């Protein structure tokens, strides 16, 4: 597969940890733990493939609705993953960043997130964006809030407002939009992930549960992507000239 036909930016909804565990008569927590290993494998595969950006949906703004024990387990898992992995990612020249509302996290988790971002800020390899307490509607709403302030303060008029103004204020403003979107576990929905940014992404769904997703499964998704014709509103003939 030539590099030019590979996506620059891959965004994944890592779904199916709970069902993976249930299938094995294990507690849901075991599925989340196994999911961390899948994250490691996929990051490694993306580095090898020279993908530029990998965005991972780790916790949605709706996932707080889960039983408190599960939420607590996930928060502890984030802390320990950051504690153990940040340095290793840094050694691989990976740049780590987080999108989502951090205000609901513990001081400790916020500290680890900021530390990891600072440590890897100048790295030039794969960019890994982790979406935690993220919601696509929240992201757009925050952008609109900023714009409202700019209009209130007279720095912008409502007449000037364009899609670019919104895009520039999203949490992903510094990144190109995802070329390839992947969701595991057979669900075919966006679940409030990158609503704006997925406007022209190729959508790939697989029945594989997240803990079973690795280099081989990523390869299948990349092959699917390579076979798509991205038209962005043009006709197929227009793209051939
Ligand atoms: C994805 O797996 C992980 C998170 C949402 C944190 P799930 O926990 O949603 O697994 P299923 O969908 O219940 O199988
Ligand atoms: C989406 O998965 C969120 C993450 C993977 C972090 P969910 O399992 O929460 O989505 P729904 O509830 O099935 O739509
Ligand atoms: Mg799920």
PDB file of C-alpha atoms and ligand atoms in Angstrom:
ATOM      1  CA  UNK A   1       0.000   0.000   0.000  1.00  0.00           C
ATOM      2  CA  UNK A   2       1.591   3.285  -1.044  1.00  0.00           C
ATOM      3  CA  UNK A   3       1.842   5.957   1.609  1.00  0.00           C
ATOM      4  CA  UNK A   4       0.080   8.562  -0.512  1.00  0.00           C
ATOM      5  CA  UNK A   5      -3.175   6.620  -0.348  1.00  0.00           C
ATOM      6  CA  UNK A   6      -3.017   6.209   3.394  1.00  0.00           C
ATOM      7  CA  UNK A   7      -5.127   8.464   5.606  1.00  0.00           C
ATOM      8  CA  UNK A   8      -3.296  11.297   7.363  1.00  0.00           C
ATOM      9  CA  UNK A   9      -5.725  11.278  10.256  1.00  0.00           C
ATOM     10  CA  UNK A  10      -7.488   8.197  11.662  1.00  0.00           C
ATOM     11  CA  UNK A  11     -10.205   8.595  14.322  1.00  0.00           C
ATOM     12  CA  UNK A  12     -11.480   5.584  16.260  1.00  0.00           C
ATOM     13  CA  UNK A  13     -14.443   4.868  18.528  1.00  0.00           C
ATOM     14  CA  UNK A  14     -12.950   2.097  20.627  1.00  0.00           C
ATOM     15  CA  UNK A  15     -16.124   0.165  21.425  1.00  0.00           C
ATOM     16  CA  UNK A  16     -16.952  -3.321  22.687  1.00  0.00           C
ATOM     17  CA  UNK A  17     -14.776  -3.717  25.787  1.00  0.00           C
ATOM     18  CA  UNK A  18     -17.757  -4.748  27.907  1.00  0.00           C
ATOM     19  CA  UNK A  19     -19.048  -7.321  25.421  1.00  0.00           C
ATOM     20  CA  UNK A  20     -15.536  -8.718  24.919  1.00  0.00           C
ATOM     21  CA  UNK A  21     -15.382  -9.344  28.686  1.00  0.00           C
ATOM     22  CA  UNK A  22     -18.919 -10.729  28.879  1.00  0.00           C
ATOM     23  CA  UNK A  23     -18.121 -13.253  26.165  1.00  0.00           C
ATOM     24  CA  UNK A  24     -15.342 -14.528  28.417  1.00  0.00           C
ATOM     25  CA  UNK A  25     -17.474 -14.418  31.581  1.00  0.00           C
ATOM     26  CA  UNK A  26     -15.194 -11.704  32.924  1.00  0.00           C
ATOM     27  CA  UNK A  27     -16.139  -8.419  34.626  1.00  0.00           C
ATOM     28  CA  UNK A  28     -16.413  -5.387  32.323  1.00  0.00           C
ATOM     29  CA  UNK A  29     -13.261  -3.989  33.934  1.00  0.00           C
ATOM     30  CA  UNK A  30     -11.251  -6.833  32.376  1.00  0.00           C
ATOM     31  CA  UNK A  31     -12.461  -5.656  28.972  1.00  0.00           C
ATOM     32  CA  UNK A  32     -11.299  -2.102  29.640  1.00  0.00           C
ATOM     33  CA  UNK A  33      -7.923  -3.376  30.784  1.00  0.00           C
ATOM     34  CA  UNK A  34      -7.555  -5.466  27.631  1.00  0.00           C
ATOM     35  CA  UNK A  35      -8.583  -2.368  25.680  1.00  0.00           C
ATOM     36  CA  UNK A  36      -5.483  -0.530  26.886  1.00  0.00           C
ATOM     37  CA  UNK A  37      -3.304  -3.209  25.296  1.00  0.00           C
ATOM     38  CA  UNK A  38      -5.185  -2.737  22.011  1.00  0.00           C
ATOM     39  CA  UNK A  39      -4.422   1.001  22.226  1.00  0.00           C
ATOM     40  CA  UNK A  40      -0.714   0.149  22.533  1.00  0.00           C
ATOM     41  CA  UNK A  41      -0.877  -2.147  19.496  1.00  0.00           C
ATOM     42  CA  UNK A  42      -2.728   0.359  17.347  1.00  0.00           C
ATOM     43  CA  UNK A  43      -0.377   3.213  18.270  1.00  0.00           C
ATOM     44  CA  UNK A  44       2.567   0.988  17.332  1.00  0.00           C
ATOM     45  CA  UNK A  45       0.948   0.074  14.007  1.00  0.00           C
ATOM     46  CA  UNK A  46       0.205   3.740  13.233  1.00  0.00           C
ATOM     47  CA  UNK A  47       3.835   4.665  13.910  1.00  0.00           C
ATOM     48  CA  UNK A  48       4.976   1.909  11.545  1.00  0.00           C
ATOM     49  CA  UNK A  49       2.491   3.025   8.889  1.00  0.00           C
ATOM     50  CA  UNK A  50       3.578   6.654   9.328  1.00  0.00           C
ATOM     51  CA  UNK A  51       0.018   7.811   9.986  1.00  0.00           C
ATOM     52  CA  UNK A  52       0.231  11.469  11.094  1.00  0.00           C
ATOM     53  CA  UNK A  53      -2.651  11.681  13.572  1.00  0.00           C
ATOM     54  CA  UNK A  54      -4.584   9.124  15.595  1.00  0.00           C
ATOM     55  CA  UNK A  55      -7.625  10.327  17.561  1.00  0.00           C
ATOM     56  CA  UNK A  56      -9.078   7.879  20.080  1.00  0.00           C
ATOM     57  CA  UNK A  57     -12.455   8.189  21.797  1.00  0.00           C
ATOM     58  CA  UNK A  58     -11.740   6.964  25.332  1.00  0.00           C
ATOM     59  CA  UNK A  59     -14.654   8.387  27.355  1.00  0.00           C
ATOM     60  CA  UNK A  60     -17.693  10.282  26.146  1.00  0.00           C
ATOM     61  CA  UNK A  61     -19.518  13.060  27.947  1.00  0.00           C
ATOM     62  CA  UNK A  62     -22.383  10.551  28.276  1.00  0.00           C
ATOM     63  CA  UNK A  63     -20.251   7.774  29.817  1.00  0.00           C
ATOM     64  CA  UNK A  64     -20.707   9.378  33.287  1.00  0.00           C
ATOM     65  CA  UNK A  65     -24.122   7.706  33.180  1.00  0.00           C
ATOM     66  CA  UNK A  66     -22.472   4.312  33.758  1.00  0.00           C
ATOM     67  CA  UNK A  67     -22.349   2.677  37.196  1.00  0.00           C
ATOM     68  CA  UNK A  68     -20.079   4.656  39.493  1.00  0.00           C
ATOM     69  CA  UNK A  69     -17.732   1.667  40.002  1.00  0.00           C
ATOM     70  CA  UNK A  70     -17.159   1.412  36.251  1.00  0.00           C
ATOM     71  CA  UNK A  71     -16.557   5.161  35.911  1.00  0.00           C
ATOM     72  CA  UNK A  72     -14.097   5.052  38.822  1.00  0.00           C
ATOM     73  CA  UNK A  73     -12.314   2.070  37.311  1.00  0.00           C
ATOM     74  CA  UNK A  74     -11.947   3.879  33.987  1.00  0.00           C
ATOM     75  CA  UNK A  75     -10.601   7.013  35.690  1.00  0.00           C
ATOM     76  CA  UNK A  76      -8.050   4.910  37.614  1.00  0.00           C
ATOM     77  CA  UNK A  77      -7.101   3.188  34.372  1.00  0.00           C
ATOM     78  CA  UNK A  78      -6.452   6.557  32.689  1.00  0.00           C
ATOM     79  CA  UNK A  79      -4.240   7.646  35.568  1.00  0.00           C
ATOM     80  CA  UNK A  80      -2.215   4.422  35.582  1.00  0.00           C
ATOM     81  CA  UNK A  81      -1.957   4.327  31.765  1.00  0.00           C
ATOM     82  CA  UNK A  82      -0.594   7.880  31.755  1.00  0.00           C
ATOM     83  CA  UNK A  83       1.729   7.131  34.626  1.00  0.00           C
ATOM     84  CA  UNK A  84       3.215   4.142  32.821  1.00  0.00           C
ATOM     85  CA  UNK A  85       2.954   5.074  29.162  1.00  0.00           C
ATOM     86  CA  UNK A  86       3.672   8.802  28.842  1.00  0.00           C
ATOM     87  CA  UNK A  87       7.437   8.388  29.080  1.00  0.00           C
ATOM     88  CA  UNK A  88       7.431   5.453  26.644  1.00  0.00           C
ATOM     89  CA  UNK A  89       5.405   7.432  24.131  1.00  0.00           C
ATOM     90  CA  UNK A  90       7.795  10.340  24.522  1.00  0.00           C
ATOM     91  CA  UNK A  91      10.749   8.057  23.760  1.00  0.00           C
ATOM     92  CA  UNK A  92       9.014   7.155  20.483  1.00  0.00           C
ATOM     93  CA  UNK A  93       8.739  10.846  19.544  1.00  0.00           C
ATOM     94  CA  UNK A  94       4.932  10.686  19.914  1.00  0.00           C
ATOM     95  CA  UNK A  95       3.028  13.858  20.740  1.00  0.00           C
ATOM     96  CA  UNK A  96       0.130  13.328  23.119  1.00  0.00           C
ATOM     97  CA  UNK A  97      -2.814  15.650  23.551  1.00  0.00           C
ATOM     98  CA  UNK A  98      -6.298  15.517  25.028  1.00  0.00           C
ATOM     99  CA  UNK A  99      -9.600  16.981  23.912  1.00  0.00           C
ATOM    100  CA  UNK A 100     -12.705  17.205  26.080  1.00  0.00           C
ATOM    101  CA  UNK A 101     -13.926  18.974  29.185  1.00  0.00           C
ATOM    102  CA  UNK A 102     -11.359  18.380  31.929  1.00  0.00           C
ATOM    103  CA  UNK A 103     -13.224  20.250  34.647  1.00  0.00           C
ATOM    104  CA  UNK A 104     -14.914  17.090  35.944  1.00  0.00           C
ATOM    105  CA  UNK A 105     -11.678  15.153  36.418  1.00  0.00           C
ATOM    106  CA  UNK A 106      -9.706  14.825  39.634  1.00  0.00           C
ATOM    107  CA  UNK A 107      -6.753  17.103  40.237  1.00  0.00           C
ATOM    108  CA  UNK A 108      -4.476  14.089  39.903  1.00  0.00           C
ATOM    109  CA  UNK A 109      -5.767  13.073  36.473  1.00  0.00           C
ATOM    110  CA  UNK A 110      -5.638  16.650  35.197  1.00  0.00           C
ATOM    111  CA  UNK A 111      -2.072  16.868  36.428  1.00  0.00           C
ATOM    112  CA  UNK A 112      -1.047  13.689  34.566  1.00  0.00           C
ATOM    113  CA  UNK A 113      -2.738  14.891  31.392  1.00  0.00           C
ATOM    114  CA  UNK A 114      -0.986  18.256  31.478  1.00  0.00           C
ATOM    115  CA  UNK A 115       2.328  16.625  32.335  1.00  0.00           C
ATOM    116  CA  UNK A 116       2.082  14.213  29.400  1.00  0.00           C
ATOM    117  CA  UNK A 117       1.174  17.059  27.036  1.00  0.00           C
ATOM    118  CA  UNK A 118       4.077  19.187  28.233  1.00  0.00           C
ATOM    119  CA  UNK A 119       6.551  16.313  28.081  1.00  0.00           C
ATOM    120  CA  UNK A 120       5.666  15.435  24.485  1.00  0.00           C
ATOM    121  CA  UNK A 121       4.800  18.925  23.179  1.00  0.00           C
ATOM    122  CA  UNK A 122       7.826  19.273  20.894  1.00  0.00           C
ATOM    123  CA  UNK A 123       7.758  15.755  19.482  1.00  0.00           C
ATOM    124  CA  UNK A 124       7.465  15.479  15.727  1.00  0.00           C
ATOM    125  CA  UNK A 125       6.212  11.903  15.236  1.00  0.00           C
ATOM    126  CA  UNK A 126       2.695  10.493  15.471  1.00  0.00           C
ATOM    127  CA  UNK A 127       0.173  12.815  17.125  1.00  0.00           C
ATOM    128  CA  UNK A 128      -2.112  10.877  19.472  1.00  0.00           C
ATOM    129  CA  UNK A 129      -5.237  12.784  20.485  1.00  0.00           C
ATOM    130  CA  UNK A 130      -7.274  11.220  23.280  1.00  0.00           C
ATOM    131  CA  UNK A 131     -10.883  12.339  23.574  1.00  0.00           C
ATOM    132  CA  UNK A 132     -11.915  12.135  27.234  1.00  0.00           C
ATOM    133  CA  UNK A 133     -15.145  13.556  28.599  1.00  0.00           C
ATOM    134  CA  UNK A 134     -15.543  14.631  25.025  1.00  0.00           C
ATOM    135  CA  UNK A 135     -18.783  15.307  23.183  1.00  0.00           C
ATOM    136  CA  UNK A 136     -19.097  16.637  19.644  1.00  0.00           C
ATOM    137  CA  UNK A 137     -22.036  18.819  20.690  1.00  0.00           C
ATOM    138  CA  UNK A 138     -20.011  20.203  23.610  1.00  0.00           C
ATOM    139  CA  UNK A 139     -17.111  20.995  21.228  1.00  0.00           C
ATOM    140  CA  UNK A 140     -19.366  22.939  18.835  1.00  0.00           C
ATOM    141  CA  UNK A 141     -21.144  24.645  21.735  1.00  0.00           C
ATOM    142  CA  UNK A 142     -17.820  25.823  23.240  1.00  0.00           C
ATOM    143  CA  UNK A 143     -16.765  27.203  19.834  1.00  0.00           C
ATOM    144  CA  UNK A 144     -20.087  29.043  19.589  1.00  0.00           C
ATOM    145  CA  UNK A 145     -19.632  30.411  23.099  1.00  0.00           C
ATOM    146  CA  UNK A 146     -16.250  31.890  22.117  1.00  0.00           C
ATOM    147  CA  UNK A 147     -17.776  33.382  18.987  1.00  0.00           C
ATOM    148  CA  UNK A 148     -20.651  34.858  20.990  1.00  0.00           C
ATOM    149  CA  UNK A 149     -18.129  36.625  23.231  1.00  0.00           C
ATOM    150  CA  UNK A 150     -16.242  37.919  20.183  1.00  0.00           C
ATOM    151  CA  UNK A 151     -19.505  39.262  18.744  1.00  0.00           C
ATOM    152  CA  UNK A 152     -20.513  40.786  22.102  1.00  0.00           C
ATOM    153  CA  UNK A 153     -17.151  42.522  22.306  1.00  0.00           C
ATOM    154  CA  UNK A 154     -17.462  43.802  18.749  1.00  0.00           C
ATOM    155  CA  UNK A 155     -14.502  41.866  17.376  1.00  0.00           C
ATOM    156  CA  UNK A 156     -16.756  40.059  14.896  1.00  0.00           C
ATOM    157  CA  UNK A 157     -20.208  40.738  13.447  1.00  0.00           C
ATOM    158  CA  UNK A 158     -22.926  38.134  13.004  1.00  0.00           C
ATOM    159  CA  UNK A 159     -22.804  38.845   9.260  1.00  0.00           C
ATOM    160  CA  UNK A 160     -19.137  37.842   9.091  1.00  0.00           C
ATOM    161  CA  UNK A 161     -19.717  34.475  10.747  1.00  0.00           C
ATOM    162  CA  UNK A 162     -18.663  31.552   8.509  1.00  0.00           C
ATOM    163  CA  UNK A 163     -18.061  27.789   8.948  1.00  0.00           C
ATOM    164  CA  UNK A 164     -14.334  28.574   9.106  1.00  0.00           C
ATOM    165  CA  UNK A 165     -14.895  30.700  12.216  1.00  0.00           C
ATOM    166  CA  UNK A 166     -16.472  27.691  13.944  1.00  0.00           C
ATOM    167  CA  UNK A 167     -13.834  25.256  12.715  1.00  0.00           C
ATOM    168  CA  UNK A 168     -11.024  27.490  13.974  1.00  0.00           C
ATOM    169  CA  UNK A 169     -12.460  27.393  17.506  1.00  0.00           C
ATOM    170  CA  UNK A 170     -13.034  23.661  17.831  1.00  0.00           C
ATOM    171  CA  UNK A 171     -10.694  21.639  20.068  1.00  0.00           C
ATOM    172  CA  UNK A 172      -9.208  20.130  16.886  1.00  0.00           C
ATOM    173  CA  UNK A 173      -8.580  23.480  15.163  1.00  0.00           C
ATOM    174  CA  UNK A 174      -4.886  22.762  14.689  1.00  0.00           C
ATOM    175  CA  UNK A 175      -5.503  19.401  12.982  1.00  0.00           C
ATOM    176  CA  UNK A 176      -6.783  18.336   9.551  1.00  0.00           C
ATOM    177  CA  UNK A 177     -10.149  16.520   9.803  1.00  0.00           C
ATOM    178  CA  UNK A 178     -10.126  12.700  10.061  1.00  0.00           C
ATOM    179  CA  UNK A 179      -9.789  10.975   6.685  1.00  0.00           C
ATOM    180  CA  UNK A 180     -10.810   7.620   8.108  1.00  0.00           C
ATOM    181  CA  UNK A 181     -13.263   6.944  10.936  1.00  0.00           C
ATOM    182  CA  UNK A 182     -13.328   3.486  12.510  1.00  0.00           C
ATOM    183  CA  UNK A 183     -15.862   2.086  14.971  1.00  0.00           C
ATOM    184  CA  UNK A 184     -15.431  -1.374  16.415  1.00  0.00           C
ATOM    185  CA  UNK A 185     -17.999  -3.777  17.933  1.00  0.00           C
ATOM    186  CA  UNK A 186     -20.638  -3.661  15.184  1.00  0.00           C
ATOM    187  CA  UNK A 187     -22.361  -0.450  16.269  1.00  0.00           C
ATOM    188  CA  UNK A 188     -22.959   1.954  13.393  1.00  0.00           C
ATOM    189  CA  UNK A 189     -23.399   5.315  15.073  1.00  0.00           C
ATOM    190  CA  UNK A 190     -21.320   8.373  15.903  1.00  0.00           C
ATOM    191  CA  UNK A 191     -22.305   8.550  19.614  1.00  0.00           C
ATOM    192  CA  UNK A 192     -21.524  12.284  19.846  1.00  0.00           C
ATOM    193  CA  UNK A 193     -17.885  11.894  18.694  1.00  0.00           C
ATOM    194  CA  UNK A 194     -16.375  14.433  16.249  1.00  0.00           C
ATOM    195  CA  UNK A 195     -19.654  15.660  14.758  1.00  0.00           C
ATOM    196  CA  UNK A 196     -18.328  18.607  12.776  1.00  0.00           C
ATOM    197  CA  UNK A 197     -14.976  17.086  11.864  1.00  0.00           C
ATOM    198  CA  UNK A 198     -16.394  13.858  10.386  1.00  0.00           C
ATOM    199  CA  UNK A 199     -18.273  15.735   7.631  1.00  0.00           C
ATOM    200  CA  UNK A 200     -16.227  14.109   4.831  1.00  0.00           C
ATOM    201  CA  UNK A 201     -14.523  11.190   6.562  1.00  0.00           C
ATOM    202  CA  UNK A 202     -14.732   7.681   5.162  1.00  0.00           C
ATOM    203  CA  UNK A 203     -16.652   5.536   7.644  1.00  0.00           C
ATOM    204  CA  UNK A 204     -15.469   2.018   8.474  1.00  0.00           C
ATOM    205  CA  UNK A 205     -17.362  -0.324  10.783  1.00  0.00           C
ATOM    206  CA  UNK A 206     -16.158  -3.702  11.990  1.00  0.00           C
ATOM    207  CA  UNK A 207     -17.768  -6.307  14.249  1.00  0.00           C
ATOM    208  CA  UNK A 208     -14.454  -6.915  16.036  1.00  0.00           C
ATOM    209  CA  UNK A 209     -14.536  -5.869  19.706  1.00  0.00           C
ATOM    210  CA  UNK A 210     -11.951  -3.241  20.624  1.00  0.00           C
ATOM    211  CA  UNK A 211      -9.661  -5.529  22.712  1.00  0.00           C
ATOM    212  CA  UNK A 212      -9.298  -7.761  19.617  1.00  0.00           C
ATOM    213  CA  UNK A 213      -8.444  -4.851  17.309  1.00  0.00           C
ATOM    214  CA  UNK A 214      -4.744  -4.708  16.403  1.00  0.00           C
ATOM    215  CA  UNK A 215      -2.312  -4.202  13.517  1.00  0.00           C
ATOM    216  CA  UNK A 216      -4.075  -6.749  11.309  1.00  0.00           C
ATOM    217  CA  UNK A 217      -7.508  -5.174  11.780  1.00  0.00           C
ATOM    218  CA  UNK A 218      -6.077  -1.703  11.207  1.00  0.00           C
ATOM    219  CA  UNK A 219      -4.601  -2.989   7.947  1.00  0.00           C
ATOM    220  CA  UNK A 220      -8.110  -4.038   6.816  1.00  0.00           C
ATOM    221  CA  UNK A 221      -9.476  -0.592   7.608  1.00  0.00           C
ATOM    222  CA  UNK A 222      -6.624   1.054   5.695  1.00  0.00           C
ATOM    223  CA  UNK A 223      -7.257  -1.229   2.707  1.00  0.00           C
ATOM    224  CA  UNK A 224     -10.943  -0.204   2.795  1.00  0.00           C
ATOM    225  CA  UNK A 225      -9.878   3.449   2.819  1.00  0.00           C
ATOM    226  CA  UNK A 226      -7.530   3.003  -0.125  1.00  0.00           C
ATOM    227  CA  UNK A 227     -10.400   1.664  -2.217  1.00  0.00           C
ATOM    228  CA  UNK A 228     -12.696   4.598  -1.598  1.00  0.00           C
ATOM    229  CA  UNK A 229     -13.039   7.494  -3.988  1.00  0.00           C
ATOM    230  CA  UNK A 230     -13.332  10.680  -1.977  1.00  0.00           C
ATOM    231  CA  UNK A 231     -15.437  13.076  -4.021  1.00  0.00           C
ATOM    232  CA  UNK A 232     -16.065  16.055  -1.700  1.00  0.00           C
ATOM    233  CA  UNK A 233     -19.145  16.939  -3.752  1.00  0.00           C
ATOM    234  CA  UNK A 234     -17.513  16.652  -7.199  1.00  0.00           C
ATOM    235  CA  UNK A 235     -18.507  14.018  -9.764  1.00  0.00           C
ATOM    236  CA  UNK A 236     -16.280  11.026 -10.320  1.00  0.00           C
ATOM    237  CA  UNK A 237     -15.345  12.273 -13.822  1.00  0.00           C
ATOM    238  CA  UNK A 238     -14.256  15.653 -12.497  1.00  0.00           C
ATOM    239  CA  UNK A 239     -11.783  13.951 -10.185  1.00  0.00           C
ATOM    240  CA  UNK A 240     -10.147  12.046 -13.047  1.00  0.00           C
ATOM    241  CA  UNK A 241      -9.062  15.093 -15.096  1.00  0.00           C
TER     242      UNK A 241
HETATM  243  C1  LIG B   1     -15.863   1.092  25.054  1.00  0.00           C
HETATM  244  O1  LIG B   1     -16.369  -0.159  25.392  1.00  0.00           O
HETATM  245  C2  LIG B   1     -15.156   1.753  26.204  1.00  0.00           C
HETATM  246  C3  LIG B   1     -15.830   2.943  26.757  1.00  0.00           C
HETATM  247  C4  LIG B   1     -16.931   3.455  26.330  1.00  0.00           C
HETATM  248  C5  LIG B   1     -15.175   3.582  27.867  1.00  0.00           C
HETATM  249  P1  LIG B   1     -17.765  -0.315  26.129  1.00  0.00           P
HETATM  250  O2  LIG B   1     -17.527  -0.259  27.589  1.00  0.00           O
HETATM  251  O3  LIG B   1     -18.748   0.642  25.584  1.00  0.00           O
HETATM  252  O4  LIG B   1     -18.160  -1.797  25.708  1.00  0.00           O
HETATM  253  P2  LIG B   1     -19.613  -2.324  25.355  1.00  0.00           P
HETATM  254  O5  LIG B   1     -20.174  -1.438  24.289  1.00  0.00           O
HETATM  255  O6  LIG B   1     -20.414  -2.262  26.619  1.00  0.00           O
HETATM  256  O7  LIG B   1     -19.389  -3.717  24.874  1.00  0.00           O
HETATM  257  C1  LIG B   2     -18.794   5.582  22.616  1.00  0.00           C
HETATM  258  O1  LIG B   2     -19.102   4.292  23.049  1.00  0.00           O
HETATM  259  C2  LIG B   2     -17.810   6.211  23.531  1.00  0.00           C
HETATM  260  C3  LIG B   2     -16.489   5.590  23.596  1.00  0.00           C
HETATM  261  C4  LIG B   2     -16.057   4.556  22.933  1.00  0.00           C
HETATM  262  C5  LIG B   2     -15.590   6.227  24.496  1.00  0.00           C
HETATM  263  P1  LIG B   2     -20.409   3.968  23.909  1.00  0.00           P
HETATM  264  O2  LIG B   2     -20.401   2.504  24.123  1.00  0.00           O
HETATM  265  O3  LIG B   2     -20.475   4.839  25.095  1.00  0.00           O
HETATM  266  O4  LIG B   2     -21.576   4.388  22.897  1.00  0.00           O
HETATM  267  P2  LIG B   2     -23.119   4.016  22.875  1.00  0.00           P
HETATM  268  O5  LIG B   2     -23.664   4.354  24.226  1.00  0.00           O
HETATM  269  O6  LIG B   2     -23.228   2.545  22.603  1.00  0.00           O
HETATM  270  O7  LIG B   2     -23.695   4.824  21.764  1.00  0.00           O
HETATM  271 MG1  LIG B   3     -20.069   0.578  24.056  1.00  0.00          MG
END
